Amino acid sequence: MKTPREPDLELRGKLIRSLGSLREMLPGSFVERKRACGRPTCHCADGKRLHSQYQISVLMDGKPKALTIPAELAEKVREKIEMRRRFDAAAATICGVNLKRFLKEKKKGGRPV
Ligand SMILES: [Zn+2]
């Protein structure tokens, strides 16, 4: 027998299944900073063509840290931090669906959830 279509449950299932692809997520925020290296002959000495420096700004053991990211890893790290944002968004949506369902059940005053 086919159960009636429940869009909320379909959405929840879809989100849950998508979480596996976010397993490489990283915490914190991605920071790109511009800086001069200080060498007088470098192109950055004009103050305009500065070097990019990449960092993860993150709490470790409750303390804010800025971790330097090697330039060649910057794009990967940026994506992994973006995964965390998508993970949180999915979790919030799933919680919203579940809360709605919980309230519905509660109203019916019946079965435990
Ligand atoms: Zn320089």
PDB file of C-alpha atoms and ligand atoms in Angstrom:
ATOM      1  CA  MET A   1       0.000   0.000   0.000  1.00  0.00           C
ATOM      2  CA  LYS A   2       1.268   3.410  -0.902  1.00  0.00           C
ATOM      3  CA  THR A   3       1.350   5.944   1.872  1.00  0.00           C
ATOM      4  CA  PRO A   4      -0.033   9.395   1.105  1.00  0.00           C
ATOM      5  CA  ARG A   5       2.477  11.934  -0.093  1.00  0.00           C
ATOM      6  CA  GLU A   6       4.010  14.019   2.660  1.00  0.00           C
ATOM      7  CA  PRO A   7       6.088  16.864   1.206  1.00  0.00           C
ATOM      8  CA  ASP A   8       7.681  17.619   4.580  1.00  0.00           C
ATOM      9  CA  LEU A   9       8.920  14.073   4.954  1.00  0.00           C
ATOM     10  CA  GLU A  10      10.194  14.022   1.402  1.00  0.00           C
ATOM     11  CA  LEU A  11      12.101  17.221   2.078  1.00  0.00           C
ATOM     12  CA  ARG A  12      13.466  15.823   5.323  1.00  0.00           C
ATOM     13  CA  GLY A  13      14.586  12.635   3.620  1.00  0.00           C
ATOM     14  CA  LYS A  14      16.237  14.546   0.830  1.00  0.00           C
ATOM     15  CA  LEU A  15      18.117  16.741   3.275  1.00  0.00           C
ATOM     16  CA  ILE A  16      19.227  13.799   5.416  1.00  0.00           C
ATOM     17  CA  ARG A  17      20.565  12.039   2.347  1.00  0.00           C
ATOM     18  CA  SER A  18      22.447  15.155   1.282  1.00  0.00           C
ATOM     19  CA  LEU A  19      24.317  15.399   4.589  1.00  0.00           C
ATOM     20  CA  GLY A  20      26.782  12.647   3.676  1.00  0.00           C
ATOM     21  CA  SER A  21      28.241  14.832   0.958  1.00  0.00           C
ATOM     22  CA  LEU A  22      29.001  17.471   3.595  1.00  0.00           C
ATOM     23  CA  ARG A  23      31.144  15.186   5.780  1.00  0.00           C
ATOM     24  CA  GLU A  24      34.319  17.129   5.005  1.00  0.00           C
ATOM     25  CA  MET A  25      32.891  20.327   6.450  1.00  0.00           C
ATOM     26  CA  LEU A  26      35.064  22.625   8.529  1.00  0.00           C
ATOM     27  CA  PRO A  27      34.072  25.010  11.321  1.00  0.00           C
ATOM     28  CA  GLY A  28      34.649  28.726  11.496  1.00  0.00           C
ATOM     29  CA  SER A  29      34.702  31.385   8.857  1.00  0.00           C
ATOM     30  CA  PHE A  30      36.934  31.901   5.884  1.00  0.00           C
ATOM     31  CA  VAL A  31      38.948  35.099   5.951  1.00  0.00           C
ATOM     32  CA  GLU A  32      40.925  36.623   3.124  1.00  0.00           C
ATOM     33  CA  ARG A  33      43.316  39.362   4.130  1.00  0.00           C
ATOM     34  CA  LYS A  34      45.446  41.600   1.981  1.00  0.00           C
ATOM     35  CA  ARG A  35      48.934  42.417   3.163  1.00  0.00           C
ATOM     36  CA  ALA A  36      52.285  43.758   2.110  1.00  0.00           C
ATOM     37  CA  CYS A  37      55.238  41.461   2.729  1.00  0.00           C
ATOM     38  CA  GLY A  38      57.598  44.323   3.473  1.00  0.00           C
ATOM     39  CA  ARG A  39      60.204  43.662   0.797  1.00  0.00           C
ATOM     40  CA  PRO A  40      60.837  47.027  -0.857  1.00  0.00           C
ATOM     41  CA  THR A  41      61.360  45.502  -4.315  1.00  0.00           C
ATOM     42  CA  CYS A  42      58.192  43.394  -4.272  1.00  0.00           C
ATOM     43  CA  HIS A  43      55.153  44.371  -6.386  1.00  0.00           C
ATOM     44  CA  CYS A  44      53.203  44.817  -3.148  1.00  0.00           C
ATOM     45  CA  ALA A  45      55.375  47.783  -2.198  1.00  0.00           C
ATOM     46  CA  ASP A  46      53.040  50.055  -4.205  1.00  0.00           C
ATOM     47  CA  GLY A  47      50.400  49.345  -1.553  1.00  0.00           C
ATOM     48  CA  LYS A  48      47.867  48.233  -4.178  1.00  0.00           C
ATOM     49  CA  ARG A  49      48.946  44.846  -5.496  1.00  0.00           C
ATOM     50  CA  LEU A  50      48.987  43.223  -2.100  1.00  0.00           C
ATOM     51  CA  HIS A  51      49.385  39.551  -1.262  1.00  0.00           C
ATOM     52  CA  SER A  52      46.362  37.518  -0.282  1.00  0.00           C
ATOM     53  CA  GLN A  53      46.559  35.718   2.991  1.00  0.00           C
ATOM     54  CA  TYR A  54      43.922  33.149   3.883  1.00  0.00           C
ATOM     55  CA  GLN A  55      42.797  32.195   7.332  1.00  0.00           C
ATOM     56  CA  ILE A  56      40.211  30.162   9.162  1.00  0.00           C
ATOM     57  CA  SER A  57      38.764  32.161  11.988  1.00  0.00           C
ATOM     58  CA  VAL A  58      37.539  29.592  14.476  1.00  0.00           C
ATOM     59  CA  LEU A  59      36.925  28.877  18.133  1.00  0.00           C
ATOM     60  CA  MET A  60      39.224  26.198  19.546  1.00  0.00           C
ATOM     61  CA  ASP A  61      38.528  25.152  23.130  1.00  0.00           C
ATOM     62  CA  GLY A  62      36.418  28.282  23.411  1.00  0.00           C
ATOM     63  CA  LYS A  63      39.187  30.593  22.300  1.00  0.00           C
ATOM     64  CA  PRO A  64      39.166  32.470  19.003  1.00  0.00           C
ATOM     65  CA  LYS A  65      41.983  31.422  16.683  1.00  0.00           C
ATOM     66  CA  ALA A  66      43.104  32.532  13.261  1.00  0.00           C
ATOM     67  CA  LEU A  67      44.690  29.633  11.416  1.00  0.00           C
ATOM     68  CA  THR A  68      46.700  30.366   8.309  1.00  0.00           C
ATOM     69  CA  ILE A  69      45.683  28.408   5.222  1.00  0.00           C
ATOM     70  CA  PRO A  70      48.300  27.690   2.558  1.00  0.00           C
ATOM     71  CA  ALA A  71      47.221  29.434  -0.658  1.00  0.00           C
ATOM     72  CA  GLU A  72      46.965  26.158  -2.579  1.00  0.00           C
ATOM     73  CA  LEU A  73      44.395  24.857  -0.083  1.00  0.00           C
ATOM     74  CA  ALA A  74      42.382  28.068   0.149  1.00  0.00           C
ATOM     75  CA  GLU A  75      39.683  27.125  -2.369  1.00  0.00           C
ATOM     76  CA  LYS A  76      39.156  23.680  -0.815  1.00  0.00           C
ATOM     77  CA  VAL A  77      38.950  25.130   2.663  1.00  0.00           C
ATOM     78  CA  ARG A  78      36.516  27.796   1.503  1.00  0.00           C
ATOM     79  CA  GLU A  79      34.241  25.053   0.112  1.00  0.00           C
ATOM     80  CA  LYS A  80      34.492  22.998   3.297  1.00  0.00           C
ATOM     81  CA  ILE A  81      33.518  25.956   5.423  1.00  0.00           C
ATOM     82  CA  GLU A  82      30.610  26.590   3.053  1.00  0.00           C
ATOM     83  CA  MET A  83      29.564  22.941   3.649  1.00  0.00           C
ATOM     84  CA  ARG A  84      29.137  23.725   7.315  1.00  0.00           C
ATOM     85  CA  ARG A  85      26.763  26.552   6.412  1.00  0.00           C
ATOM     86  CA  ARG A  86      24.708  24.180   4.266  1.00  0.00           C
ATOM     87  CA  PHE A  87      24.778  21.561   7.027  1.00  0.00           C
ATOM     88  CA  ASP A  88      23.443  24.062   9.552  1.00  0.00           C
ATOM     89  CA  ALA A  89      20.748  25.228   7.122  1.00  0.00           C
ATOM     90  CA  ALA A  90      19.681  21.614   6.507  1.00  0.00           C
ATOM     91  CA  ALA A  91      19.621  20.892  10.250  1.00  0.00           C
ATOM     92  CA  ALA A  92      17.469  23.970  10.860  1.00  0.00           C
ATOM     93  CA  THR A  93      14.999  22.888   8.169  1.00  0.00           C
ATOM     94  CA  ILE A  94      14.859  19.326   9.512  1.00  0.00           C
ATOM     95  CA  CYS A  95      14.244  20.630  13.036  1.00  0.00           C
ATOM     96  CA  GLY A  96      11.482  22.853  11.676  1.00  0.00           C
ATOM     97  CA  VAL A  97       9.781  19.898  10.006  1.00  0.00           C
ATOM     98  CA  ASN A  98      10.078  17.802  13.165  1.00  0.00           C
ATOM     99  CA  LEU A  99       8.780  20.576  15.391  1.00  0.00           C
ATOM    100  CA  LYS A 100       5.743  20.990  13.156  1.00  0.00           C
ATOM    101  CA  ARG A 101       5.122  17.258  13.308  1.00  0.00           C
ATOM    102  CA  PHE A 102       5.595  17.234  17.061  1.00  0.00           C
ATOM    103  CA  LEU A 103       3.038  20.006  17.529  1.00  0.00           C
ATOM    104  CA  LYS A 104       0.594  18.151  15.303  1.00  0.00           C
ATOM    105  CA  GLU A 105       1.011  14.973  17.338  1.00  0.00           C
ATOM    106  CA  LYS A 106       0.689  16.888  20.563  1.00  0.00           C
ATOM    107  CA  LYS A 107      -2.584  18.405  19.411  1.00  0.00           C
ATOM    108  CA  LYS A 108      -3.899  14.968  18.636  1.00  0.00           C
ATOM    109  CA  GLY A 109      -2.891  14.267  22.211  1.00  0.00           C
ATOM    110  CA  GLY A 110      -2.052  10.731  21.417  1.00  0.00           C
ATOM    111  CA  ARG A 111       0.818   8.649  20.299  1.00  0.00           C
ATOM    112  CA  PRO A 112       4.274   9.412  21.598  1.00  0.00           C
ATOM    113  CA  VAL A 113       6.620  10.799  18.986  1.00  0.00           C
TER     114      VAL A 113
HETATM  115 ZN    ZN B   1      55.298  41.466  -1.390  1.00  0.00          ZN
END
